[in-house]
mmCIF file of C-alpha atoms in Angstrom:
data_model
loop_
_atom_site.group_PDB
_atom_site.id
_atom_site.type_symbol
_atom_site.label_atom_id
_atom_site.label_comp_id
_atom_site.label_asym_id
_atom_site.label_seq_id
_atom_site.Cartn_x
_atom_site.Cartn_y
_atom_site.Cartn_z
ATOM 1 C CA UNK A 1 -8.471 10.332 -7.326
ATOM 2 C CA UNK A 2 -8.440 13.547 -5.349
ATOM 3 C CA UNK A 3 -8.223 13.794 -1.600
ATOM 4 C CA UNK A 4 -11.352 14.295 0.474
ATOM 5 C CA UNK A 5 -11.771 17.958 1.305
ATOM 6 C CA UNK A 6 -13.000 19.140 4.657
ATOM 7 C CA UNK A 7 -13.119 22.348 6.665
ATOM 8 C CA UNK A 8 -12.034 23.087 10.210
ATOM 9 C CA UNK A 9 -15.620 23.235 11.495
ATOM 10 C CA UNK A 10 -16.055 19.609 10.379
ATOM 11 C CA UNK A 11 -13.061 18.353 12.391
ATOM 12 C CA UNK A 12 -13.518 16.926 15.878
ATOM 13 C CA UNK A 13 -11.111 15.090 18.148
ATOM 14 C CA UNK A 14 -11.936 11.605 19.377
ATOM 15 C CA UNK A 15 -12.337 13.110 22.845
ATOM 16 C CA UNK A 16 -14.871 15.639 21.494
ATOM 17 C CA UNK A 17 -16.808 12.775 19.933
ATOM 18 C CA UNK A 18 -17.042 11.028 23.291
ATOM 19 C CA UNK A 19 -17.965 14.177 25.210
ATOM 20 C CA UNK A 20 -20.109 16.010 22.627
ATOM 21 C CA UNK A 21 -21.580 13.252 20.468
ATOM 22 C CA UNK A 22 -25.135 14.662 20.599
ATOM 23 C CA UNK A 23 -23.847 18.080 19.482
ATOM 24 C CA UNK A 24 -21.950 16.521 16.536
ATOM 25 C CA UNK A 25 -24.885 14.321 15.488
ATOM 26 C CA UNK A 26 -27.275 17.275 15.663
ATOM 27 C CA UNK A 27 -24.993 19.343 13.401
ATOM 28 C CA UNK A 28 -24.955 16.531 10.846
ATOM 29 C CA UNK A 29 -28.727 15.950 11.024
ATOM 30 C CA UNK A 30 -29.487 19.652 10.620
ATOM 31 C CA UNK A 31 -27.169 19.782 7.566
ATOM 32 C CA UNK A 32 -25.062 22.464 9.269
ATOM 33 C CA UNK A 33 -22.077 20.309 8.276
ATOM 34 C CA UNK A 34 -21.963 17.543 5.659
ATOM 35 C CA UNK A 35 -19.672 15.246 7.579
ATOM 36 C CA UNK A 36 -17.702 15.041 10.803
ATOM 37 C CA UNK A 37 -14.022 14.182 10.505
ATOM 38 C CA UNK A 38 -12.834 12.438 13.662
ATOM 39 C CA UNK A 39 -9.173 13.088 14.447
ATOM 40 C CA UNK A 40 -6.980 10.711 16.376
ATOM 41 C CA UNK A 41 -3.518 11.974 17.301
ATOM 42 C CA UNK A 42 -4.199 14.986 15.085
ATOM 43 C CA UNK A 43 -4.787 12.885 11.951
ATOM 44 C CA UNK A 44 -8.102 12.036 10.244
ATOM 45 C CA UNK A 45 -9.203 8.640 11.487
ATOM 46 C CA UNK A 46 -12.928 8.330 10.714
ATOM 47 C CA UNK A 47 -15.796 10.103 8.992
ATOM 48 C CA UNK A 48 -19.358 10.353 10.246
ATOM 49 C CA UNK A 49 -22.100 11.434 7.854
ATOM 50 C CA UNK A 50 -25.862 11.233 7.482
ATOM 51 C CA UNK A 51 -27.305 7.784 6.772
ATOM 52 C CA UNK A 52 -29.252 8.964 3.713
ATOM 53 C CA UNK A 53 -25.982 10.286 2.288
ATOM 54 C CA UNK A 54 -24.411 6.878 2.955
ATOM 55 C CA UNK A 55 -27.239 5.123 1.103
ATOM 56 C CA UNK A 56 -26.829 7.477 -1.856
ATOM 57 C CA UNK A 57 -23.072 6.882 -1.994
ATOM 58 C CA UNK A 58 -23.520 3.096 -1.772
ATOM 59 C CA UNK A 59 -26.099 3.072 -4.601
ATOM 60 C CA UNK A 60 -23.699 5.008 -6.820
ATOM 61 C CA UNK A 61 -20.820 2.738 -5.832
ATOM 62 C CA UNK A 62 -22.765 -0.447 -6.559
ATOM 63 C CA UNK A 63 -23.959 0.833 -9.931
ATOM 64 C CA UNK A 64 -20.409 1.782 -10.900
ATOM 65 C CA UNK A 65 -19.125 -1.562 -9.671
ATOM 66 C CA UNK A 66 -21.730 -3.484 -11.682
ATOM 67 C CA UNK A 67 -20.901 -1.438 -14.805
ATOM 68 C CA UNK A 68 -17.210 -2.187 -14.363
ATOM 69 C CA UNK A 69 -17.858 -5.873 -13.713
ATOM 70 C CA UNK A 70 -20.079 -6.054 -16.792
ATOM 71 C CA UNK A 71 -17.412 -4.483 -18.975
ATOM 72 C CA UNK A 72 -14.779 -6.846 -17.617
ATOM 73 C CA UNK A 73 -16.935 -9.908 -18.273
ATOM 74 C CA UNK A 74 -17.614 -8.667 -21.829
ATOM 75 C CA UNK A 75 -13.866 -8.405 -22.436
ATOM 76 C CA UNK A 76 -13.310 -11.901 -21.048
ATOM 77 C CA UNK A 77 -16.031 -13.278 -23.326
ATOM 78 C CA UNK A 78 -14.427 -11.637 -26.357
ATOM 79 C CA UNK A 79 -11.041 -13.080 -25.431
ATOM 80 C CA UNK A 80 -12.527 -16.534 -24.931
ATOM 81 C CA UNK A 81 -14.237 -16.368 -28.330
ATOM 82 C CA UNK A 82 -10.889 -15.995 -30.076
ATOM 83 C CA UNK A 83 -9.086 -19.312 -29.887
ATOM 84 C CA UNK A 84 -6.435 -21.315 -31.685
ATOM 85 C CA UNK A 85 -9.048 -23.523 -33.302
ATOM 86 C CA UNK A 86 -10.681 -20.572 -35.043
ATOM 87 C CA UNK A 87 -7.642 -19.785 -37.195
ATOM 88 C CA UNK A 88 -8.436 -20.966 -40.686
ATOM 89 C CA UNK A 89 -5.998 -23.171 -42.551
ATOM 90 C CA UNK A 90 -5.515 -20.459 -45.209
ATOM 91 C CA UNK A 91 -4.564 -17.866 -42.587
ATOM 92 C CA UNK A 92 -2.186 -20.374 -41.042
ATOM 93 C CA UNK A 93 -0.444 -21.034 -44.375
ATOM 94 C CA UNK A 94 -0.174 -17.301 -45.129
ATOM 95 C CA UNK A 95 1.399 -16.701 -41.717
ATOM 96 C CA UNK A 96 3.924 -19.494 -42.279
ATOM 97 C CA UNK A 97 4.927 -18.032 -45.654
ATOM 98 C CA UNK A 98 5.439 -14.603 -44.066
ATOM 99 C CA UNK A 99 7.649 -16.143 -41.381
ATOM 100 C CA UNK A 100 9.691 -17.962 -44.019
ATOM 101 C CA UNK A 101 10.162 -14.699 -45.960
ATOM 102 C CA UNK A 102 11.360 -12.925 -42.837
ATOM 103 C CA UNK A 103 13.806 -15.675 -41.938
ATOM 104 C CA UNK A 104 15.087 -15.879 -45.537
ATOM 105 C CA UNK A 105 15.667 -12.108 -45.600
ATOM 106 C CA UNK A 106 17.531 -12.155 -42.306
ATOM 107 C CA UNK A 107 19.707 -15.105 -43.415
ATOM 108 C CA UNK A 108 20.656 -13.398 -46.678
ATOM 109 C CA UNK A 109 21.528 -10.203 -44.817
ATOM 110 C CA UNK A 110 23.682 -12.212 -42.412
ATOM 111 C CA UNK A 111 25.447 -13.973 -45.315
ATOM 112 C CA UNK A 112 26.117 -10.635 -47.053
ATOM 113 C CA UNK A 113 27.536 -9.156 -43.846
ATOM 114 C CA UNK A 114 29.720 -12.233 -43.352
ATOM 115 C CA UNK A 115 31.147 -11.940 -46.898
ATOM 116 C CA UNK A 116 31.863 -8.236 -46.376
ATOM 117 C CA UNK A 117 33.568 -8.952 -43.056
ATOM 118 C CA UNK A 118 35.715 -11.699 -44.590
ATOM 119 C CA UNK A 119 36.657 -9.384 -47.471
ATOM 120 C CA UNK A 120 37.656 -6.635 -45.038
ATOM 121 C CA UNK A 121 39.764 -9.078 -43.012
ATOM 122 C CA UNK A 122 41.499 -10.335 -46.168
ATOM 123 C CA UNK A 123 42.239 -6.764 -47.197
ATOM 124 C CA UNK A 124 43.607 -6.020 -43.723
ATOM 125 C CA UNK A 125 45.938 -9.033 -43.639
ATOM 126 C CA UNK A 126 47.181 -8.564 -47.194
ATOM 127 C CA UNK A 127 48.423 -5.045 -46.495
#
């Protein structure tokens, strides 16, 4: 998300807002400036813009929010549809066989490594 961009003619101090509020509001209403950035202690503190612009921004925001919420609820529904009870017995048996193959392979590799290690130790001690 990029930072909000503004120009120096859109920046007003909080004191200016109090003293020249009609001037600032007139500039916004006449579209001379898009927004008024109110500075407090030299830092942006608030933004004032036309009410119609606010309504437009809020409509866009709400439509984006509803689209995002809809997508999230669709994902949740898909996740909820997939459950443990939906796994067929055949798939379950196939998965168990695959696990057994993996564990058998790892055990045989471990046994082979153990034999090689014992052989190396015997060779070392016999020398």
